[in-house]
Tab-separated table of C-alpha atoms in Angstrom:
chain	number	residue	atom	x	y	z
A	1040	MET	CA	140.763	112.081	89.385
A	1041	VAL	CA	138.628	109.775	91.607
A	1042	THR	CA	136.065	112.532	91.829
A	1043	LEU	CA	136.015	112.476	87.996
A	1044	PHE	CA	135.671	108.743	87.727
A	1045	GLY	CA	133.043	108.747	90.283
A	1046	MET	CA	130.682	111.508	88.666
A	1047	PHE	CA	131.049	109.680	85.405
A	1048	LEU	CA	130.103	106.131	86.639
A	1049	LEU	CA	127.374	107.632	88.750
A	1050	THR	CA	126.140	109.478	85.765
A	1051	LEU	CA	126.216	106.071	84.135
A	1052	LEU	CA	124.430	104.399	86.883
A	1053	LEU	CA	121.660	106.970	86.815
A	1054	ILE	CA	121.140	106.316	83.203
A	1055	THR	CA	121.268	102.467	83.727
A	1056	ALA	CA	118.597	102.800	86.471
A	1057	ILE	CA	116.356	104.798	84.343
A	1058	GLY	CA	116.746	102.192	81.524
A	1059	ILE	CA	115.878	99.493	83.751
A	1060	VAL	CA	112.808	101.049	84.953
A	1061	ARG	CA	111.648	101.998	81.312
A	1062	GLU	CA	112.431	98.565	79.825
A	1063	LYS	CA	109.433	96.612	79.175
A	1064	ASN	CA	111.380	93.645	77.756
A	1065	LEU	CA	112.393	91.570	80.915
A	1066	PHE	CA	115.481	90.065	79.279
A	1067	ALA	CA	116.850	93.380	78.476
A	1068	ALA	CA	116.088	94.672	81.901
A	1069	VAL	CA	117.773	91.908	83.842
A	1070	MET	CA	120.863	92.432	81.348
A	1071	LEU	CA	120.705	96.217	82.384
A	1072	ALA	CA	120.495	95.110	85.954
A	1073	GLY	CA	123.850	93.044	85.596
A	1074	ILE	CA	125.263	96.115	83.981
A	1075	PHE	CA	123.988	98.228	86.871
A	1076	SER	CA	125.985	95.894	89.278
A	1077	LEU	CA	129.190	96.128	87.503
A	1078	GLN	CA	128.892	99.765	87.569
A	1079	MET	CA	128.373	99.652	91.372
A	1080	ALA	CA	131.436	97.229	91.631
A	1081	ALA	CA	133.418	99.887	89.927
A	1082	ILE	CA	132.363	102.653	92.175
A	1083	PHE	CA	132.800	100.610	95.361
A	1084	PHE	CA	136.376	99.625	93.844
A	1085	ILE	CA	137.225	103.419	93.198
A	1086	LEU	CA	136.315	103.974	97.082
A	1087	ASP	CA	139.080	101.423	97.940
A	1088	ALA	CA	136.259	98.908	99.010
A	1089	ALA	CA	137.636	96.101	96.942
A	1090	ASP	CA	135.983	93.213	99.062
A	1091	VAL	CA	132.491	94.924	98.452
A	1092	ALA	CA	133.440	95.362	94.926
A	1093	LEU	CA	134.397	91.673	94.440
A	1094	THR	CA	131.130	90.634	96.098
A	1095	GLU	CA	129.209	92.825	94.022
A	1096	ALA	CA	130.693	91.800	90.878
A	1097	ALA	CA	130.478	88.279	91.567
A	1098	VAL	CA	126.971	88.025	93.260
A	1099	GLY	CA	125.208	91.145	91.476
A	1100	ALA	CA	126.542	91.111	88.147
A	1101	GLY	CA	127.128	87.192	87.695
A	1102	ILE	CA	124.966	84.985	89.953
A	1103	ALA	CA	122.001	87.378	90.385
A	1104	THR	CA	121.959	87.773	86.416
A	1105	VAL	CA	121.872	83.903	86.004
A	1106	LEU	CA	119.150	83.458	88.530
A	1107	LEU	CA	116.821	85.934	87.148
A	1108	LEU	CA	117.181	84.838	83.651
A	1109	SER	CA	116.471	81.281	84.840
A	1110	ALA	CA	113.404	82.655	86.690
A	1111	LEU	CA	112.506	84.653	83.146
A	1112	ALA	CA	112.592	81.125	81.452
A	1113	LEU	CA	109.844	80.022	83.938
A	1114	THR	CA	107.544	83.237	82.965
A	1115	SER	CA	106.989	85.916	80.526
A	1116	SER	CA	109.762	87.787	78.969
A	1117	ARG	CA	107.220	91.050	78.593
A	1118	GLU	CA	106.433	93.076	81.704
A	1119	ALA	CA	102.572	93.070	82.179
A	1120	ASP	CA	101.052	96.345	81.254
A	1121	THR	CA	101.120	98.401	84.778
A	1122	ARG	CA	98.572	100.948	85.889
A	1123	ARG	CA	99.163	104.642	85.512
A	1124	PRO	CA	100.766	106.065	88.479
A	1125	THR	CA	98.064	107.588	90.654
A	1126	PRO	CA	98.713	111.042	92.237
A	1127	VAL	CA	99.019	109.566	95.670
A	1128	ALA	CA	101.869	107.317	94.167
A	1129	ILE	CA	103.563	110.445	92.666
A	1130	THR	CA	103.341	112.440	95.762
A	1131	ILE	CA	104.896	109.652	98.029
A	1132	ALA	CA	107.586	109.353	95.455
A	1133	VAL	CA	108.507	113.028	95.368
A	1134	VAL	CA	108.419	113.565	99.174
A	1135	THR	CA	110.583	110.526	99.606
A	1136	SER	CA	112.990	111.624	97.121
A	1137	ALA	CA	113.148	115.015	98.574
A	1138	LEU	CA	113.525	113.683	102.022
A	1139	ILE	CA	116.564	111.727	100.834
A	1140	ILE	CA	118.278	114.459	98.843
A	1141	TYR	CA	117.705	116.529	101.979
A	1142	ALA	CA	119.205	113.636	104.385
A	1143	THR	CA	122.429	113.589	101.988
A	1144	PHE	CA	123.449	117.339	103.099
A	1145	ASP	CA	124.206	115.593	106.377
A	1146	ILE	CA	126.461	112.977	105.203
A	1147	PRO	CA	130.089	113.670	105.861
A	1148	HIS	CA	132.690	114.136	103.081
A	1149	LEU	CA	134.447	111.491	101.592
A	1150	GLY	CA	137.334	110.609	103.796
A	1151	ASP	CA	136.660	113.088	106.423
A	1152	PRO	CA	138.579	111.853	109.403
A	1153	THR	CA	135.968	113.041	111.958
A	1154	ALA	CA	133.056	111.249	110.311
A	1155	PRO	CA	131.349	108.942	112.476
A	1156	VAL	CA	132.027	106.092	110.618
A	1157	HIS	CA	135.957	106.619	111.392
A	1158	THR	CA	135.585	107.638	115.054
A	1159	HIS	CA	133.222	104.667	116.536
A	1160	VAL	CA	135.007	101.237	116.486
A	1161	ALA	CA	136.627	101.141	113.154
A	1162	PRO	CA	139.989	102.840	114.683
A	1163	TRP	CA	139.817	100.088	117.273
A	1164	TYR	CA	139.457	97.328	114.674
A	1165	LEU	CA	142.300	99.081	112.739
A	1166	SER	CA	144.834	99.173	115.305
A	1167	ARG	CA	143.969	96.135	117.246
A	1168	THR	CA	143.751	93.510	114.323
A	1169	PRO	CA	147.692	93.332	113.879
A	1170	ASP	CA	148.292	92.078	117.312
A	1171	LEU	CA	144.984	90.151	118.062
A	1172	ILE	CA	144.292	88.255	114.521
A	1173	ASP	CA	147.450	89.153	112.470
A	1174	ILE	CA	146.260	89.038	109.010
A	1175	PRO	CA	146.737	91.414	106.616
A	1176	ASN	CA	143.111	91.873	105.359
A	1177	VAL	CA	141.320	93.740	107.931
A	1178	VAL	CA	137.872	93.388	106.342
A	1179	THR	CA	138.014	89.565	106.926
A	1180	ALA	CA	139.177	90.009	110.401
A	1181	ILE	CA	136.097	92.167	111.242
A	1182	LEU	CA	133.725	90.137	108.856
A	1183	ALA	CA	134.729	86.653	110.313
A	1184	SER	CA	136.190	87.108	113.745
A	1185	PHE	CA	135.179	90.712	115.455
A	1186	ARG	CA	131.686	90.609	113.840
A	1187	GLY	CA	131.309	86.953	113.671
A	1188	TYR	CA	127.708	87.058	114.906
A	1189	ASP	CA	126.375	89.156	111.935
A	1190	THR	CA	128.174	86.930	109.473
A	1191	LEU	CA	126.636	84.005	110.940
A	1192	GLY	CA	123.100	85.670	110.868
A	1193	GLU	CA	123.904	86.412	107.211
A	1194	LEU	CA	124.784	82.554	106.288
A	1195	PHE	CA	121.600	81.765	107.921
A	1196	VAL	CA	119.542	84.164	105.756
A	1197	ILE	CA	121.168	82.402	102.791
A	1198	LEU	CA	120.441	79.101	103.903
A	1199	THR	CA	116.789	80.235	104.575
A	1200	ALA	CA	116.591	81.616	101.023
A	1201	GLY	CA	117.856	78.166	99.751
A	1202	ILE	CA	115.474	76.072	101.802
A	1203	GLY	CA	112.619	78.652	100.884
A	1204	VAL	CA	113.226	78.173	97.098
A	1205	ARG	CA	113.351	74.641	97.368
A	1206	PHE	CA	109.957	74.216	99.376
A	1207	ILE	CA	108.326	76.843	96.915
A	1208	LEU	CA	109.462	75.484	93.533
A	1209	ASP	CA	110.244	71.729	94.319
A	1210	ASN	CA	107.217	70.077	92.425
A	1211	GLY	CA	106.358	67.430	94.951
A	1212	GLY	CA	109.624	66.477	95.932
A	1213	GLY	CA	110.327	65.711	92.332
A	1214	THR	CA	113.890	67.147	92.417
A	1215	GLY	CA	114.745	65.442	95.835
A	1216	GLY	CA	113.545	62.083	94.515
A	1217	ARG	CA	115.620	62.186	91.424
A	1218	SER	CA	118.740	62.533	93.305
A	1219	GLY	CA	119.448	58.922	93.228
A	1220	PRO	CA	122.573	57.529	90.974
A	1221	GLY	CA	121.313	57.397	87.355
A	1222	ALA	CA	117.928	58.662	88.264
A	1223	ASP	CA	119.267	62.280	87.230
A	1224	THR	CA	119.926	61.557	83.540
A	1225	ALA	CA	116.788	59.442	82.400
A	1226	PRO	CA	113.905	62.076	82.152
A	1227	ARG	CA	116.352	64.841	80.795
A	1228	ARG	CA	117.086	63.312	77.671
A	1229	PRO	CA	114.012	64.129	75.644
A	1230	ARG	CA	115.187	67.773	75.814
A	1231	ALA	CA	117.650	67.224	73.082
A	1232	ASP	CA	117.765	70.701	71.595
A	1233	SER	CA	117.834	72.708	74.668
A	1234	GLY	CA	120.303	70.267	77.105
A	1235	GLY	CA	123.211	72.195	76.462
A	1236	LEU	CA	124.488	74.352	73.708
A	1237	ARG	CA	124.701	71.546	70.870
A	1238	HIS	CA	124.524	73.919	67.927
A	1239	HIS	CA	127.409	76.233	69.333
A	1240	LEU	CA	130.651	74.451	69.079
A	1241	VAL	CA	133.041	77.269	69.941
A	1242	PRO	CA	131.228	78.558	73.071
A	1243	ARG	CA	131.125	74.676	74.276
A	1244	VAL	CA	134.705	74.117	73.662
A	1245	VAL	CA	135.801	77.675	75.102
A	1246	GLY	CA	133.322	77.054	78.046
A	1247	ARG	CA	134.646	73.648	78.877
A	1248	LEU	CA	138.188	75.181	78.772
A	1249	LEU	CA	137.372	77.864	81.218
A	1250	VAL	CA	135.295	76.042	84.047
A	1251	PRO	CA	138.288	74.419	85.513
A	1252	PHE	CA	140.092	77.753	85.807
A	1253	ILE	CA	136.902	79.697	87.161
A	1254	VAL	CA	136.696	76.978	90.060
A	1255	LEU	CA	140.333	77.520	90.580
A	1256	PHE	CA	140.048	81.139	90.899
A	1257	GLY	CA	137.016	80.579	93.193
A	1258	LEU	CA	139.329	78.467	95.543
A	1259	TYR	CA	141.862	81.004	95.267
A	1260	VAL	CA	139.514	83.835	96.469
A	1261	GLN	CA	138.313	81.578	99.154
A	1262	PHE	CA	141.596	80.653	100.680
A	1263	HIS	CA	143.258	83.968	99.964
A	1264	GLY	CA	140.733	85.971	101.783
A	1265	ASP	CA	143.010	86.490	104.930
A	1266	PHE	CA	145.545	88.238	102.731
A	1267	GLY	CA	143.436	90.304	99.747
A	1268	PRO	CA	140.104	90.899	98.969
A	1269	GLY	CA	137.998	87.703	99.182
A	1270	GLY	CA	136.185	84.985	101.242
A	1271	GLY	CA	133.703	82.608	101.492
A	1272	PHE	CA	130.892	84.652	99.958
A	1273	GLN	CA	132.778	85.494	96.848
A	1274	ALA	CA	134.195	82.423	96.243
A	1275	GLY	CA	130.645	80.536	96.721
A	1276	ALA	CA	129.564	82.776	93.737
A	1277	LEU	CA	132.585	82.320	91.694
A	1278	ILE	CA	132.077	78.333	92.083
A	1279	THR	CA	128.609	78.598	91.430
A	1280	ALA	CA	129.380	80.677	88.090
A	1281	GLY	CA	131.981	77.703	87.124
A	1282	VAL	CA	129.356	74.889	87.418
A	1283	VAL	CA	126.493	76.874	85.955
A	1284	LEU	CA	128.886	77.734	83.008
A	1285	PHE	CA	129.144	73.833	82.672
A	1286	ALA	CA	125.476	73.385	82.924
A	1287	LEU	CA	125.101	75.912	80.238
A	1288	VAL	CA	127.484	74.373	77.682
A	1289	ALA	CA	127.468	70.619	78.826
A	1290	GLY	CA	123.569	70.330	79.760
A	1291	GLU	CA	122.166	70.339	83.340
A	1292	ALA	CA	121.973	66.321	83.456
A	1293	ALA	CA	125.888	66.389	83.019
A	1294	ALA	CA	126.077	69.218	85.648
A	1295	LEU	CA	123.962	67.152	88.039
A	1296	ARG	CA	126.076	64.269	87.329
A	1297	ALA	CA	129.256	66.076	88.259
A	1298	VAL	CA	127.656	67.780	91.040
A	1299	PRO	CA	124.810	65.943	92.329
A	1300	PHE	CA	121.955	67.293	94.128
A	1301	ARG	CA	122.349	65.390	97.221
A	1302	LEU	CA	125.715	66.849	97.556
A	1303	LEU	CA	124.319	70.288	97.334
A	1304	THR	CA	122.219	69.453	100.240
A	1305	LEU	CA	125.118	68.137	102.158
A	1306	LEU	CA	127.329	71.438	101.536
A	1307	THR	CA	124.212	73.718	102.154
A	1308	ALA	CA	123.852	72.284	105.640
A	1309	GLY	CA	127.409	71.273	106.312
A	1310	GLY	CA	128.714	74.876	105.900
A	1311	ALA	CA	126.290	76.340	108.059
A	1312	LEU	CA	126.849	73.347	110.492
A	1313	LEU	CA	130.652	73.931	110.330
A	1314	TYR	CA	130.383	77.493	111.123
A	1315	LEU	CA	128.188	76.709	114.261
A	1316	SER	CA	130.339	74.016	115.419
A	1317	VAL	CA	133.269	76.315	115.517
A	1318	GLY	CA	131.414	78.820	117.710
A	1319	ILE	CA	130.178	75.877	119.974
A	1320	ALA	CA	133.716	74.377	119.988
A	1321	GLY	CA	134.810	78.016	121.475
A	1322	LEU	CA	132.265	77.650	124.177
A	1323	LEU	CA	133.266	73.908	125.104
A	1324	LEU	CA	136.960	75.180	125.106
A	1325	GLY	CA	136.112	77.806	127.769
A	1326	GLY	CA	135.815	80.806	125.618
A	1327	ASN	CA	132.557	82.728	124.518
A	1328	PHE	CA	130.313	81.951	121.367
A	1329	LEU	CA	132.346	82.304	118.130
A	1330	ASP	CA	135.549	83.154	120.341
A	1331	TYR	CA	138.377	81.673	118.122
A	1332	SER	CA	141.338	82.569	120.654
A	1333	VAL	CA	140.813	79.543	122.545
A	1334	LEU	CA	140.800	77.060	119.643
A	1335	ARG	CA	144.591	76.658	119.840
A	1336	PRO	CA	147.059	77.334	122.574
A	1337	ASP	CA	148.199	80.374	120.865
A	1338	PRO	CA	145.247	82.890	120.486
A	1339	VAL	CA	146.223	84.403	117.154
A	1340	ALA	CA	146.829	80.915	115.688
A	1341	GLY	CA	143.239	80.236	116.924
A	1342	GLN	CA	141.887	83.079	115.439
A	1343	HIS	CA	143.765	81.847	112.076
A	1344	LEU	CA	141.978	78.471	112.386
A	1345	GLY	CA	138.471	79.838	113.307
A	1346	ILE	CA	138.731	82.236	110.550
A	1347	PHE	CA	139.630	79.752	108.192
A	1348	LEU	CA	136.736	77.295	109.184
A	1349	VAL	CA	134.441	79.690	109.269
A	1350	GLU	CA	135.076	81.278	105.736
A	1351	LEU	CA	135.172	77.739	104.699
A	1352	GLY	CA	131.579	77.113	106.102
A	1353	VAL	CA	130.305	80.264	104.617
A	1354	GLY	CA	131.948	79.307	100.969
A	1355	LEU	CA	130.490	75.769	100.997
A	1356	THR	CA	126.856	77.319	102.381
A	1357	VAL	CA	126.818	80.025	99.436
A	1358	THR	CA	127.923	77.408	96.707
A	1359	GLY	CA	125.346	74.907	97.956
A	1360	VAL	CA	122.266	77.270	97.979
A	1361	LEU	CA	122.941	79.119	94.857
A	1362	LEU	CA	123.455	75.960	92.919
A	1363	THR	CA	120.207	74.497	94.728
A	1364	ILE	CA	118.640	77.496	93.355
A	1365	PHE	CA	119.727	77.175	90.086
A	1366	HIS	CA	119.007	73.675	89.322
A	1367	THR	CA	115.615	74.053	91.093
A	1368	PHE	CA	114.726	76.660	88.676
A	1369	ALA	CA	116.132	74.573	85.840
A	1370	ALA	CA	114.116	71.430	86.916
A	1371	ARG	CA	111.147	73.368	87.249
A	1372	GLU	CA	111.233	74.160	83.431
A	1373	GLN	CA	111.496	70.599	82.672
A	1374	PRO	CA	107.500	69.769	82.100
A	1375	ARG	CA	107.296	72.102	79.269
B	329	MET	CA	165.039	102.451	79.273
B	330	SER	CA	162.090	103.589	81.059
B	331	LEU	CA	161.609	106.385	78.300
B	332	VAL	CA	161.584	103.450	75.675
B	333	LEU	CA	158.952	101.534	77.804
B	334	ASP	CA	156.787	104.697	78.521
B	335	ILE	CA	156.700	105.531	74.651
B	336	ALA	CA	155.846	101.897	73.867
B	337	SER	CA	153.029	101.639	76.633
B	338	GLY	CA	151.817	105.169	75.460
B	339	LEU	CA	151.668	103.881	71.712
B	340	LEU	CA	149.872	100.536	73.016
B	341	LEU	CA	147.335	102.681	75.088
B	342	ALA	CA	146.601	105.101	72.448
B	343	GLY	CA	145.940	102.244	70.091
B	344	GLY	CA	143.763	100.530	72.186
B	345	SER	CA	141.761	103.725	72.911
B	346	VAL	CA	141.558	104.007	69.184
B	347	PHE	CA	139.977	100.658	68.718
B	348	VAL	CA	137.622	101.118	71.673
B	349	LEU	CA	136.593	104.318	70.285
B	350	THR	CA	136.008	102.904	66.885
B	351	GLY	CA	134.224	99.910	68.271
B	352	GLY	CA	131.896	102.419	70.112
B	353	ILE	CA	131.207	104.451	67.154
B	354	GLY	CA	130.496	101.038	65.274
B	355	ALA	CA	128.322	99.667	67.657
B	356	LEU	CA	126.039	102.757	67.674
B	357	ARG	CA	126.089	103.679	63.601
B	358	LEU	CA	126.448	100.391	61.817
B	359	PRO	CA	123.211	99.166	60.172
B	360	ASP	CA	122.566	95.766	61.457
B	361	PHE	CA	122.931	93.423	64.434
B	362	TYR	CA	125.799	91.534	62.850
B	363	THR	CA	128.022	94.241	61.814
B	364	ARG	CA	127.239	95.913	65.352
B	365	VAL	CA	128.413	92.715	66.995
B	366	HIS	CA	131.444	92.922	64.568
B	367	ALA	CA	132.230	96.305	66.163
B	368	ALA	CA	131.661	95.254	69.686
B	369	GLY	CA	133.798	92.475	69.314
B	370	LEU	CA	136.656	94.756	68.035
B	371	THR	CA	136.308	96.715	71.525
B	372	ASP	CA	136.306	93.921	73.546
B	373	THR	CA	139.371	92.031	71.898
B	374	LEU	CA	141.840	94.209	70.255
B	375	GLY	CA	140.796	97.290	72.350
B	376	THR	CA	141.096	95.869	75.768
B	377	LEU	CA	144.228	93.560	75.030
B	378	LEU	CA	146.004	96.781	73.419
B	379	ILE	CA	145.159	98.685	76.730
B	380	LEU	CA	146.344	95.898	78.855
B	381	ALA	CA	149.546	95.258	77.091
B	382	GLY	CA	150.239	98.781	77.660
B	383	VAL	CA	149.234	98.782	81.277
B	384	ILE	CA	151.494	95.589	81.764
B	385	LEU	CA	154.511	97.958	80.368
B	386	GLN	CA	154.055	100.042	83.148
B	387	ALA	CA	153.337	97.961	85.825
B	388	GLY	CA	156.981	96.338	85.303
B	389	LEU	CA	157.821	92.868	86.610
B	390	SER	CA	155.762	92.164	89.400
B	391	LEU	CA	152.766	89.970	90.641
B	392	ALA	CA	150.362	92.804	88.913
B	393	THR	CA	151.996	91.832	85.522
B	394	VAL	CA	151.182	88.130	85.995
B	395	LYS	CA	147.618	88.807	86.700
B	396	LEU	CA	147.504	91.343	84.008
B	397	LEU	CA	148.653	88.421	81.567
B	398	ALA	CA	146.039	86.056	83.093
B	399	ILE	CA	143.233	88.626	82.313
B	400	MET	CA	144.559	88.990	78.787
B	401	ALA	CA	144.430	85.315	78.010
B	402	PHE	CA	141.271	85.024	79.850
B	403	LEU	CA	139.880	87.991	77.525
B	404	LEU	CA	141.578	86.535	74.382
B	405	LEU	CA	139.343	83.153	74.767
B	406	THR	CA	135.989	84.694	76.106
B	407	ALA	CA	135.756	88.099	74.104
B	408	PRO	CA	135.851	86.439	70.489
B	409	THR	CA	133.659	83.792	71.797
B	410	ALA	CA	131.219	86.082	73.271
B	411	ALA	CA	130.767	87.944	69.939
B	412	TYR	CA	130.708	84.632	68.098
B	413	ALA	CA	127.792	83.215	70.251
B	414	LEU	CA	125.952	86.344	69.897
B	415	ALA	CA	126.031	86.212	66.199
B	416	ASN	CA	125.359	82.432	66.065
B	417	ALA	CA	122.307	82.860	68.452
B	418	ALA	CA	120.996	85.646	66.209
B	419	ARG	CA	121.547	83.433	63.251
B	420	LEU	CA	119.910	80.341	64.663
B	421	GLY	CA	117.019	82.752	65.854
B	422	GLY	CA	116.429	83.649	62.162
B	423	LEU	CA	117.955	87.381	62.081
B	424	ALA	CA	118.648	87.892	58.599
B	425	PRO	CA	121.570	90.296	57.920
B	426	GLU	CA	120.532	93.479	56.290
B	427	ARG	CA	121.751	93.886	52.596
B	428	SER	CA	121.673	96.836	50.632
B	429	ALA	CA	121.517	96.970	47.069
B	430	SER	CA	124.557	98.767	46.457
B	431	SER	CA	126.479	96.712	48.623
B	432	GLY	CA	128.478	94.753	45.890
B	433	PRO	CA	129.014	95.258	42.047
B	434	GLU	CA	126.829	91.863	41.356
B	435	ASP	CA	123.966	92.297	43.716
């Protein structure tokens, strides 16, 4: 049955991918990319990778679509006419595809217990998590504790992306300068027709109704990550989705009043700093960098505390960066 | 009792599937944007809600039921709103509904 579902979803995935490549209207292409991510999430889910599925659905289908749409608002919605593919390009594409297809013959079968991925460190993680960390979700244990270095790196990739977008798109410190109280609202008023969905009573009411529940669900995903699928990355994306929805229905100025830009900067930097300081606290207490066992007298309680703080740091930075990118795009749109 | 539950959930699942199928056919075959949105809205609301109700009967009283009920409440709010927003955006964008001469006795 799983094989059947998998074949069905992969076929849909292929059709969607071809659609994305062939579509000239970029709005339609972005929507198709969102559908692609959702199908990917479904495939991850039937492969029992619930954490990855949640991330893909929240980030790929949700936030990435919103960010791409707001980027499209700054550019044209039609794809420029591309050059015809040259023979060299076609040859490279064909050879690469052939190599990839040839490489798939070496992929072990799904669920094969002798596959390298199941014989390397995974059994150790699975068998040692109950007595070393004692949380039900092994994915969170690996992500936040065993491989805390990798997650720290990922977090700084996201932080760098946020800083980069602000540096590139911020027109002469305009957004930063407007972060003072009251300064947010004044320049945005003239956009009466597009500041929020003024013509759309029903989406406005329903959207406002949903925002608190989305944010609440984000917090649930954040703090339930030890027990079920979830964690900082997904929670950050969900909370961002809630605030972006609020910005869409109530206007950007209202969203910036609720979550000011200065707060976003604080969140972005504070999350990464929190993660780093947990690592350094481990050093100061006599352990290794990012060793949470020394944080409390009981090593398992220390691991719980460390994972909680680290995931909180991830959630704060992801929320801060994603909202910063969204608001920077939206502020860029202003002059038109 | 379980037989009754099975039959009821089977009926709900079948009913939901019929609505999803009708919605799919409608989205492909109906003449203009507004009628197609109407068909797609059918899939989103009645189809999914009936299927979820059928799944709830299968799940019994557990945490899964509560989550499914939450999803139902969420869909009940969002799906009609999405259909409405699509149609309203098309209307504000100036898309006129298609009218054929034989649509009504007086036209």
